[in-house]
Amino acid sequence: MSFFWFLFFSAHLAIATSLVQLEENDLRHKLGGGMYLSLYHVKSLDPSLKSNSKPPFSYSDILKKDQDRVRYIQSKLTNKVDAKSSDGSLEPKLVSTPLRSGLSIGSGNYYVNVGLGTPPKYFSMIVDTGSSLSWLQCKPCAVFCHSQVDPIFDPSTSKSYKTLPCSSTQCSSLKASTLNDPGCSTSAKACVYKASYGDSSFSIGYLSQDLLTLGSSETIPSFVYGCGQDNQGLFGRAAGILGLANDKLSLIGQLSNKNGYGFSYCLPTSFSSANSSKEGFLSVGTSSFPQSSSYKFTPLINNPKIHSLYFVELTAITVAGKPLGVSASSYKAPTIIDSGTVITRLPMSVYTALSNTFVKILSKKYAQVPGFSILDTCFKGSLKDLSSAVPEIEIVFEGGANLPLKAENTLLEIETGTTCLAIAGSPDDSNPIAIIGNFQQQTFTVAYDVANSKVGFAPSGCQ
């Protein structure tokens, strides 16, 4: 889920209504170093799941939500300009946290456990490189809170919690971070944020500050985030979103002076083993990616329409070591590295060439079958069957950085006996874009060296 799905027209009415309800409910409540941290897929959030349980997610829902996200990013690149964020100074340290997969709550994304408040209470937060403002659900849930795995955060129990006034500089920064104008609650005397998304999901609440704890000891004393009072849509059962975009209100922006402006992660495998609890990591700080031969870097490109996303230049794609038969200009589309998009998208001419090449190789042994949702290159056979025959796909970026994709990053068994190429074409080829999704990033270490405007990839960061 990403704030760059923001502001579909259908969300406007819900947001306006929620703000009125939130103001009315203000009258009825008061709102009071170095470490390794793991990253998980959201499937691991539900402890009630047994190894033989059917995972509570739908591929159709996940792929539809994925397509909504991509269409929205595409529309923002065409129509919307946001404000540029500052970089901050560097005194590199390292903060790390476990990162896990999250299919069990209906999300194709990943989460970390972070502590909030004094004393800290821990919450499962989806990490998103496309979101700037972090937020989580807060009591008293003046309008609505969706079901979540963790107890909902109660600000009145935190000695360090406070709301930020409408006159604060952080409130003034919301427009650049969320693409929405901030509101102001006269009764609570607090700034009101609006985070709305392309599928009509949204979170609305008070812009707040509190102690954020990563791991067991690393803290941010005055972390700025949204304390959500109306949170509706496709957030699964996570408590909220932890923003990792290139923006001063994001987690990395707020930690940049202390840890350096950068972060890295490794996303553990998810779809291929839906009931496993494999663990990756999220490390915040420039020391999380030492200069070594294991990383291959490509320059980050500033896009004047959305400064906070991570753009790179795609230069080539090969299959079994052979380049696709397309012109170099076919790759010249805005290309984004994104943790919140599941399936990689390519300009249609590039995707068509890739699909045709893939079919030519695999159809010698496996029958082609009708597509599933956005995935239209599918075969009869299990993931295990096709894995031995699938060719390596290599995605190549400017400067020689690359992602060599094996079967686990290439194929998705969408239903028993039907396996598809987990890559799709750009939904609107009149304004083509490319997005490198989290399925293709799994098991690689991805390093975002924002301070030096580059992103790198290293193999075998996790499983």
Coordinates of C-alpha atoms in Angstrom, one line a residue:
M1 CA 0.0 0.0 0.0
S2 CA 1.4 3.4 -0.9
F3 CA 0.5 7.1 -0.5
F4 CA 1.2 7.4 -4.3
W5 CA -2.1 5.7 -4.9
F6 CA -3.6 9.0 -3.6
L7 CA -6.8 10.8 -4.4
F8 CA -9.0 8.9 -6.8
F9 CA -12.1 11.0 -7.2
S10 CA -14.3 8.3 -5.6
A11 CA -12.3 8.8 -2.3
H12 CA -13.2 12.5 -2.0
L13 CA -16.7 12.1 -0.6
A14 CA -15.6 9.6 2.0
I15 CA -12.7 11.8 3.1
A16 CA -14.9 14.9 3.4
T17 CA -17.5 13.0 5.4
S18 CA -14.8 11.5 7.7
L19 CA -13.4 14.9 8.5
V20 CA -16.8 16.1 9.7
Q21 CA -17.2 13.0 11.8
L22 CA -13.7 13.3 13.2
E23 CA -14.3 16.9 14.3
E24 CA -17.6 16.0 16.0
N25 CA -15.9 13.1 17.8
D26 CA -13.1 15.4 19.0
L27 CA -15.5 16.6 21.7
R28 CA -15.9 13.1 23.1
H29 CA -12.3 12.0 23.7
K30 CA -8.8 13.1 24.8
L31 CA -5.6 12.1 23.2
G32 CA -3.3 12.1 25.6
G33 CA 23.5 3.0 17.7
G34 CA 23.3 -0.3 15.7
M35 CA 20.8 -3.1 15.6
Y36 CA 19.5 -5.9 13.4
L37 CA 15.8 -6.0 12.8
S38 CA 13.8 -8.6 10.8
L39 CA 11.4 -8.1 7.9
Y40 CA 8.4 -10.4 7.3
H41 CA 5.7 -10.9 4.7
V42 CA 2.3 -10.0 6.1
K43 CA 1.2 -13.7 5.8
S44 CA 3.1 -14.3 9.1
L45 CA 0.9 -11.8 11.1
D46 CA -1.8 -14.3 12.0
P47 CA -0.6 -16.7 14.7
S48 CA -3.8 -18.7 14.4
L49 CA -2.8 -20.0 10.9
K50 CA -1.7 -23.7 10.9
S51 CA 0.7 -25.1 8.5
N52 CA -2.2 -26.8 6.6
S53 CA -4.5 -23.8 6.7
K54 CA -5.7 -22.2 3.6
P55 CA -4.1 -18.8 3.5
P56 CA -6.7 -16.0 3.9
F57 CA -5.8 -14.1 0.8
S58 CA -7.0 -14.0 -2.8
Y59 CA -4.6 -13.7 -5.8
S60 CA -7.4 -11.9 -7.6
D61 CA -7.7 -9.3 -4.9
I62 CA -4.0 -8.8 -4.6
L63 CA -3.4 -8.5 -8.3
K64 CA -6.4 -6.1 -8.7
K65 CA -5.1 -3.9 -5.9
D66 CA -1.6 -4.1 -7.5
Q67 CA -3.1 -2.9 -10.8
D68 CA -4.9 0.0 -9.1
R69 CA -1.6 1.1 -7.5
V70 CA 0.2 1.0 -10.8
R71 CA -2.5 2.9 -12.6
Y72 CA -2.4 5.6 -9.9
I73 CA 1.4 6.0 -10.1
Q74 CA 1.0 6.2 -13.8
S75 CA -1.6 9.0 -13.5
K76 CA 0.6 10.9 -11.0
L77 CA 3.5 10.8 -13.5
T78 CA 1.3 12.3 -16.1
N79 CA -0.6 14.9 -14.1
K80 CA 0.7 15.6 -10.6
V81 CA 3.8 17.5 -9.3
D82 CA 4.8 17.4 -5.6
A83 CA 7.4 19.4 -3.7
K84 CA 11.0 18.3 -3.5
S85 CA 12.2 17.0 -0.1
S86 CA 15.5 17.9 1.6
D87 CA 18.3 15.4 2.1
G88 CA 19.7 16.0 5.6
S89 CA 23.2 15.5 6.9
L90 CA 25.0 12.3 7.6
E91 CA 26.5 10.8 10.7
P92 CA 26.1 7.2 9.7
K93 CA 24.8 4.6 12.2
L94 CA 22.7 1.6 11.7
V95 CA 19.3 0.5 12.8
S96 CA 17.9 -2.8 11.7
T97 CA 14.6 -4.7 12.2
P98 CA 13.2 -8.1 11.1
L99 CA 11.1 -8.0 8.0
R100 CA 8.4 -10.6 7.2
S101 CA 5.9 -11.5 4.5
G102 CA 2.2 -10.8 5.0
L103 CA -0.1 -12.9 2.8
S104 CA -2.2 -14.2 5.7
I105 CA -3.9 -10.8 6.1
G106 CA -4.5 -10.3 2.4
S107 CA -1.5 -8.3 1.5
G108 CA 1.3 -9.0 -1.0
N109 CA 3.6 -6.6 1.0
Y110 CA 6.0 -6.9 4.0
Y111 CA 5.9 -5.7 7.6
V112 CA 8.2 -4.9 10.6
N113 CA 7.4 -4.8 14.3
V114 CA 8.0 -1.3 15.7
G115 CA 7.4 0.1 19.2
L116 CA 5.5 3.3 19.8
G117 CA 5.0 5.3 23.0
T118 CA 6.4 5.4 26.5
P119 CA 6.4 2.6 27.6
P120 CA 6.6 1.1 24.0
K121 CA 3.8 -1.0 22.6
Y122 CA 4.7 -3.0 19.5
F123 CA 2.8 -3.0 16.2
S124 CA 3.0 -4.7 12.8
M125 CA 3.6 -2.0 10.2
I126 CA 3.7 -2.5 6.4
V127 CA 6.9 -1.0 4.9
D128 CA 6.4 1.0 1.7
T129 CA 9.0 2.8 -0.4
G130 CA 6.2 4.6 -2.1
S131 CA 4.8 6.2 1.1
S132 CA 6.2 9.2 3.0
L133 CA 4.0 9.7 6.0
S134 CA 3.8 6.8 8.4
W135 CA 0.5 6.2 10.3
L136 CA -1.2 3.7 12.5
Q137 CA -4.7 3.2 13.9
C138 CA -5.3 4.9 17.2
K139 CA -8.0 4.7 19.9
P140 CA -10.7 5.8 20.3
C141 CA -11.1 5.2 16.6
A142 CA -13.4 8.2 16.4
V143 CA -14.9 7.1 13.1
F144 CA -13.6 3.6 12.2
C145 CA -10.6 1.2 12.6
H146 CA -10.3 -2.0 10.6
S147 CA -9.4 -5.3 12.3
Q148 CA -5.7 -5.7 13.1
V149 CA -3.6 -8.4 14.6
D150 CA -2.1 -6.2 17.4
P151 CA -4.2 -4.3 20.0
I152 CA -5.0 -0.8 18.7
F153 CA -2.6 1.9 20.0
D154 CA -4.0 4.0 22.8
P155 CA -2.2 7.4 22.9
S156 CA -3.5 8.1 26.4
T157 CA -1.2 5.3 27.7
S158 CA 2.0 6.9 26.3
K159 CA 3.8 9.5 28.5
S160 CA 5.6 10.9 25.4
Y161 CA 2.6 11.3 23.0
K162 CA 1.4 14.7 21.7
T163 CA -0.5 16.0 18.8
L164 CA 1.1 18.7 16.5
P165 CA -0.6 22.0 16.1
C166 CA -1.8 23.4 12.8
S167 CA 0.9 26.0 12.9
S168 CA 3.7 23.5 13.1
T169 CA 6.3 23.1 10.3
Q170 CA 5.4 19.4 10.1
C171 CA 1.8 20.2 9.4
S172 CA 2.9 22.6 6.6
S173 CA 5.0 19.7 5.1
L174 CA 2.0 17.4 4.7
K175 CA 1.0 18.7 1.3
A176 CA 4.4 17.6 -0.2
S177 CA 4.3 14.3 1.7
T178 CA 0.7 13.2 1.1
L179 CA -0.4 15.3 -1.9
N180 CA -3.3 16.4 0.2
D181 CA -3.9 19.7 2.0
P182 CA -3.8 19.3 5.8
G183 CA -6.8 20.1 7.9
C184 CA -7.2 21.6 11.3
S185 CA -9.2 20.4 14.2
T186 CA -10.3 23.4 16.3
S187 CA -11.6 21.4 19.2
A188 CA -8.4 19.2 19.5
K189 CA -6.2 22.1 18.3
A190 CA -4.4 19.6 16.2
C191 CA -3.2 19.2 12.6
V192 CA -5.3 16.7 10.6
Y193 CA -3.6 14.6 7.9
K194 CA -5.3 12.9 5.0
A195 CA -3.7 9.9 3.4
S196 CA -5.9 8.6 0.6
Y197 CA -5.1 5.9 -2.0
G198 CA -6.0 5.0 -5.6
D199 CA -8.3 2.1 -4.6
S200 CA -10.4 4.5 -2.4
S201 CA -8.6 3.3 0.8
F202 CA -7.7 6.1 3.2
S203 CA -6.5 7.0 6.7
I204 CA -7.4 10.3 8.4
G205 CA -6.4 11.4 11.9
Y206 CA -4.2 13.7 13.9
L207 CA -0.6 14.5 13.0
S208 CA 1.3 13.4 16.1
Q209 CA 4.7 12.9 17.7
D210 CA 5.8 10.1 20.0
L211 CA 8.8 7.9 20.9
L212 CA 9.5 5.3 18.2
T213 CA 11.4 2.2 19.1
L214 CA 13.2 0.0 16.6
G215 CA 14.2 -3.4 17.9
S216 CA 14.7 -3.4 21.6
S217 CA 16.7 -0.2 22.2
E218 CA 17.1 2.2 19.2
T219 CA 14.7 5.1 19.5
I220 CA 13.5 8.3 17.8
P221 CA 12.3 10.6 20.6
S222 CA 9.9 12.8 18.5
F223 CA 8.9 10.6 15.6
V224 CA 6.2 12.3 13.4
Y225 CA 3.4 10.1 12.3
G226 CA -0.4 10.0 11.7
C227 CA -2.6 8.8 14.6
G228 CA -5.5 7.4 12.5
Q229 CA -9.1 7.9 13.6
D230 CA -10.7 6.8 10.4
N231 CA -8.9 4.0 8.5
Q232 CA -10.8 2.2 5.7
G233 CA -9.8 0.1 2.8
L234 CA -7.3 -2.6 1.8
F235 CA -4.7 -2.5 4.6
G236 CA -5.2 -6.1 5.7
R237 CA -4.8 -6.6 9.4
A238 CA -1.6 -4.5 9.8
A239 CA -1.7 -1.6 12.3
G240 CA -0.6 0.9 9.6
I241 CA 2.1 1.9 7.2
L242 CA 5.8 2.8 7.7
G243 CA 6.9 5.2 5.0
L244 CA 10.3 4.8 3.4
A245 CA 10.0 7.3 0.5
N246 CA 12.5 10.0 -0.2
D247 CA 10.8 12.7 1.9
K248 CA 11.6 14.5 5.1
L249 CA 8.6 13.1 6.9
S250 CA 9.4 9.5 6.1
L251 CA 11.2 7.2 8.5
I252 CA 14.5 7.6 6.7
G253 CA 14.1 11.3 6.4
Q254 CA 13.6 11.6 10.1
L255 CA 16.5 9.3 10.9
S256 CA 18.9 10.8 8.3
N257 CA 20.8 13.2 10.6
K258 CA 21.5 10.3 13.0
N259 CA 21.9 7.3 10.7
G260 CA 22.7 8.7 7.3
Y261 CA 20.2 9.1 4.4
G262 CA 19.8 5.5 3.2
F263 CA 18.4 2.1 4.0
S264 CA 18.5 -1.5 2.7
Y265 CA 16.2 -4.5 2.9
C266 CA 15.9 -8.1 1.9
L267 CA 12.4 -9.4 1.2
P268 CA 12.0 -13.1 2.1
T269 CA 10.2 -15.5 -0.2
S270 CA 6.4 -15.3 0.1
F271 CA 4.0 -16.7 -2.5
S272 CA 6.0 -19.8 -3.2
S273 CA 5.6 -20.9 0.4
A274 CA 2.5 -19.3 1.7
N275 CA 2.5 -20.7 5.2
S276 CA 6.2 -20.3 6.0
S277 CA 7.6 -17.8 8.4
K278 CA 10.7 -16.9 6.6
E279 CA 12.5 -13.7 7.7
G280 CA 14.3 -10.9 6.0
F281 CA 15.5 -7.6 7.3
L282 CA 15.2 -3.9 7.1
S283 CA 18.3 -1.8 7.9
V284 CA 18.0 2.0 8.2
G285 CA 21.3 3.9 7.8
T286 CA 24.1 4.3 5.3
S287 CA 26.3 1.7 7.0
S288 CA 23.8 -1.0 6.0
F289 CA 25.5 -1.2 2.6
P290 CA 29.3 -1.0 2.8
Q291 CA 31.1 -0.5 -0.4
S292 CA 31.9 -4.0 -1.5
S293 CA 32.0 -6.0 -4.7
S294 CA 28.8 -7.8 -3.8
Y295 CA 26.7 -4.7 -4.7
K296 CA 26.1 -3.4 -8.2
F297 CA 24.8 0.2 -8.1
T298 CA 22.7 2.2 -10.6
P299 CA 22.1 6.0 -10.4
L300 CA 18.8 7.2 -8.9
I301 CA 17.1 9.6 -11.2
N302 CA 15.2 12.7 -10.1
N303 CA 11.7 12.8 -11.6
P304 CA 10.2 16.4 -11.4
K305 CA 6.7 15.0 -11.1
I306 CA 7.2 12.7 -8.1
H307 CA 10.5 13.5 -6.3
S308 CA 9.9 11.0 -3.5
L309 CA 9.8 7.8 -5.6
Y310 CA 12.9 5.9 -6.5
F311 CA 13.5 6.1 -10.2
V312 CA 16.3 4.3 -12.1
E313 CA 17.1 3.7 -15.8
L314 CA 16.2 0.4 -17.3
T315 CA 18.6 -0.5 -20.2
A316 CA 18.0 -4.2 -21.2
I317 CA 16.3 -7.5 -20.4
T318 CA 17.8 -10.8 -21.4
V319 CA 16.3 -14.3 -21.4
A320 CA 18.7 -17.2 -21.1
G321 CA 21.5 -14.8 -21.8
K322 CA 20.1 -13.4 -25.0
P323 CA 18.7 -9.8 -25.3
L324 CA 15.1 -9.3 -26.3
G325 CA 14.7 -8.2 -29.9
V326 CA 13.5 -4.6 -29.1
S327 CA 15.0 -1.2 -29.7
A328 CA 16.9 0.6 -27.0
S329 CA 14.2 3.3 -27.0
S330 CA 11.7 0.7 -25.9
Y331 CA 13.3 0.8 -22.4
K332 CA 13.1 4.6 -22.1
A333 CA 10.2 4.8 -19.8
P334 CA 10.1 6.0 -16.2
T335 CA 11.2 3.1 -14.1
I336 CA 10.6 2.8 -10.4
I337 CA 12.0 0.4 -7.7
D338 CA 9.0 -0.2 -5.4
S339 CA 8.5 -2.4 -2.4
G340 CA 4.7 -1.9 -2.4
T341 CA 4.0 -3.1 -6.0
V342 CA 4.0 -6.9 -6.1
I343 CA 4.3 -7.7 -9.8
T344 CA 6.9 -6.1 -12.1
R345 CA 5.4 -4.0 -15.0
L346 CA 7.2 -3.4 -18.3
P347 CA 6.4 -1.2 -21.3
M348 CA 4.1 -3.2 -23.5
S349 CA 6.6 -3.7 -26.4
V350 CA 9.2 -5.0 -23.9
Y351 CA 6.7 -7.2 -22.1
T352 CA 5.3 -8.7 -25.4
A353 CA 8.9 -9.6 -26.5
L354 CA 9.6 -11.1 -23.1
S355 CA 6.3 -13.1 -23.1
N356 CA 6.8 -14.4 -26.6
T357 CA 10.4 -15.5 -25.8
F358 CA 9.2 -17.2 -22.6
V359 CA 6.4 -19.0 -24.5
K360 CA 8.7 -20.2 -27.2
I361 CA 11.0 -21.8 -24.6
L362 CA 8.5 -23.3 -22.2
S363 CA 5.8 -24.3 -24.7
K364 CA 8.1 -27.0 -26.0
K365 CA 7.3 -29.0 -22.8
Y366 CA 4.3 -27.3 -21.2
A367 CA 0.9 -26.4 -22.7
Q368 CA -0.1 -22.8 -22.5
V369 CA -3.3 -22.1 -20.7
P370 CA -5.6 -19.0 -20.3
G371 CA -4.2 -16.1 -18.3
F372 CA -5.2 -15.1 -14.7
S373 CA -6.1 -11.4 -14.0
I374 CA -3.1 -9.3 -15.1
L375 CA -0.9 -12.4 -15.7
D376 CA -1.4 -13.6 -19.3
T377 CA 1.6 -15.9 -19.8
C378 CA 0.5 -19.1 -18.1
F379 CA 1.2 -22.8 -18.4
K380 CA -0.2 -26.1 -17.3
G381 CA 2.1 -27.4 -14.6
S382 CA 3.2 -26.8 -11.1
L383 CA 5.8 -24.4 -10.0
K384 CA 8.0 -27.3 -9.1
D385 CA 7.6 -28.8 -12.6
L386 CA 8.3 -25.6 -14.5
S387 CA 11.2 -24.6 -12.3
S388 CA 13.6 -27.0 -13.9
A389 CA 12.8 -25.6 -17.4
V390 CA 12.4 -21.9 -16.8
P391 CA 15.2 -19.7 -18.3
E392 CA 16.9 -17.0 -16.3
I393 CA 15.6 -13.5 -16.9
E394 CA 18.1 -10.7 -16.2
I395 CA 16.9 -7.2 -15.7
V396 CA 19.7 -4.7 -16.4
F397 CA 20.0 -1.1 -15.3
E398 CA 22.2 1.8 -16.2
G399 CA 25.8 1.3 -14.9
G400 CA 25.6 -2.5 -15.0
A401 CA 23.4 -3.2 -11.9
N402 CA 21.3 -6.2 -12.5
L403 CA 18.7 -8.6 -11.1
P404 CA 19.3 -12.2 -12.4
L405 CA 15.9 -13.8 -11.8
K406 CA 15.6 -17.5 -11.1
A407 CA 12.4 -19.5 -11.0
E408 CA 11.4 -18.3 -7.6
N409 CA 11.5 -14.7 -8.8
T410 CA 9.9 -15.5 -12.1
L411 CA 7.0 -17.9 -11.7
L412 CA 3.8 -17.8 -9.6
E413 CA 1.6 -20.9 -9.2
I414 CA -1.6 -19.0 -9.3
E415 CA -3.8 -22.1 -8.6
T416 CA -3.0 -25.8 -8.4
G417 CA -1.5 -26.9 -11.7
T418 CA -1.4 -23.4 -13.3
T419 CA 1.8 -21.4 -13.2
C420 CA 2.3 -18.0 -14.7
L421 CA 5.1 -15.6 -15.5
A422 CA 4.9 -13.1 -12.6
I423 CA 5.5 -10.1 -14.8
A424 CA 2.9 -8.0 -16.7
G425 CA 2.7 -5.2 -19.2
S426 CA 2.2 -1.5 -18.4
P427 CA -1.6 -0.9 -18.1
D428 CA -1.6 2.3 -20.2
D429 CA 0.9 2.0 -23.0
S430 CA 0.2 5.6 -24.1
N431 CA 2.1 6.6 -21.0
P432 CA 4.3 3.6 -20.4
I433 CA 6.1 3.0 -17.1
A434 CA 8.2 0.2 -15.6
I435 CA 8.0 -0.8 -12.0
I436 CA 10.3 -3.4 -10.4
G437 CA 7.9 -5.1 -7.9
N438 CA 8.6 -6.9 -4.7
F439 CA 8.2 -10.4 -6.2
Q440 CA 11.2 -9.8 -8.4
Q441 CA 13.2 -8.3 -5.5
Q442 CA 12.7 -11.3 -3.2
T443 CA 15.9 -12.7 -1.6
F444 CA 18.1 -9.9 -3.0
T445 CA 19.5 -7.2 -0.8
V446 CA 18.4 -3.9 -2.2
A447 CA 20.3 -0.8 -0.9
Y448 CA 18.9 2.7 -1.3
D449 CA 21.9 5.1 -0.9
V450 CA 19.7 8.2 -1.1
A451 CA 22.5 10.5 0.1
N452 CA 24.6 9.5 -3.0
S453 CA 21.7 9.1 -5.4
K454 CA 22.1 5.5 -6.2
V455 CA 20.5 2.1 -5.5
G456 CA 22.3 -1.2 -5.5
F457 CA 21.5 -5.0 -5.6
A458 CA 23.4 -7.8 -4.0
P459 CA 22.6 -11.5 -4.3
S460 CA 21.5 -13.9 -1.5
G461 CA 20.5 -11.5 1.2
C462 CA 17.9 -13.8 2.7
Q463 CA 15.7 -16.8 1.8

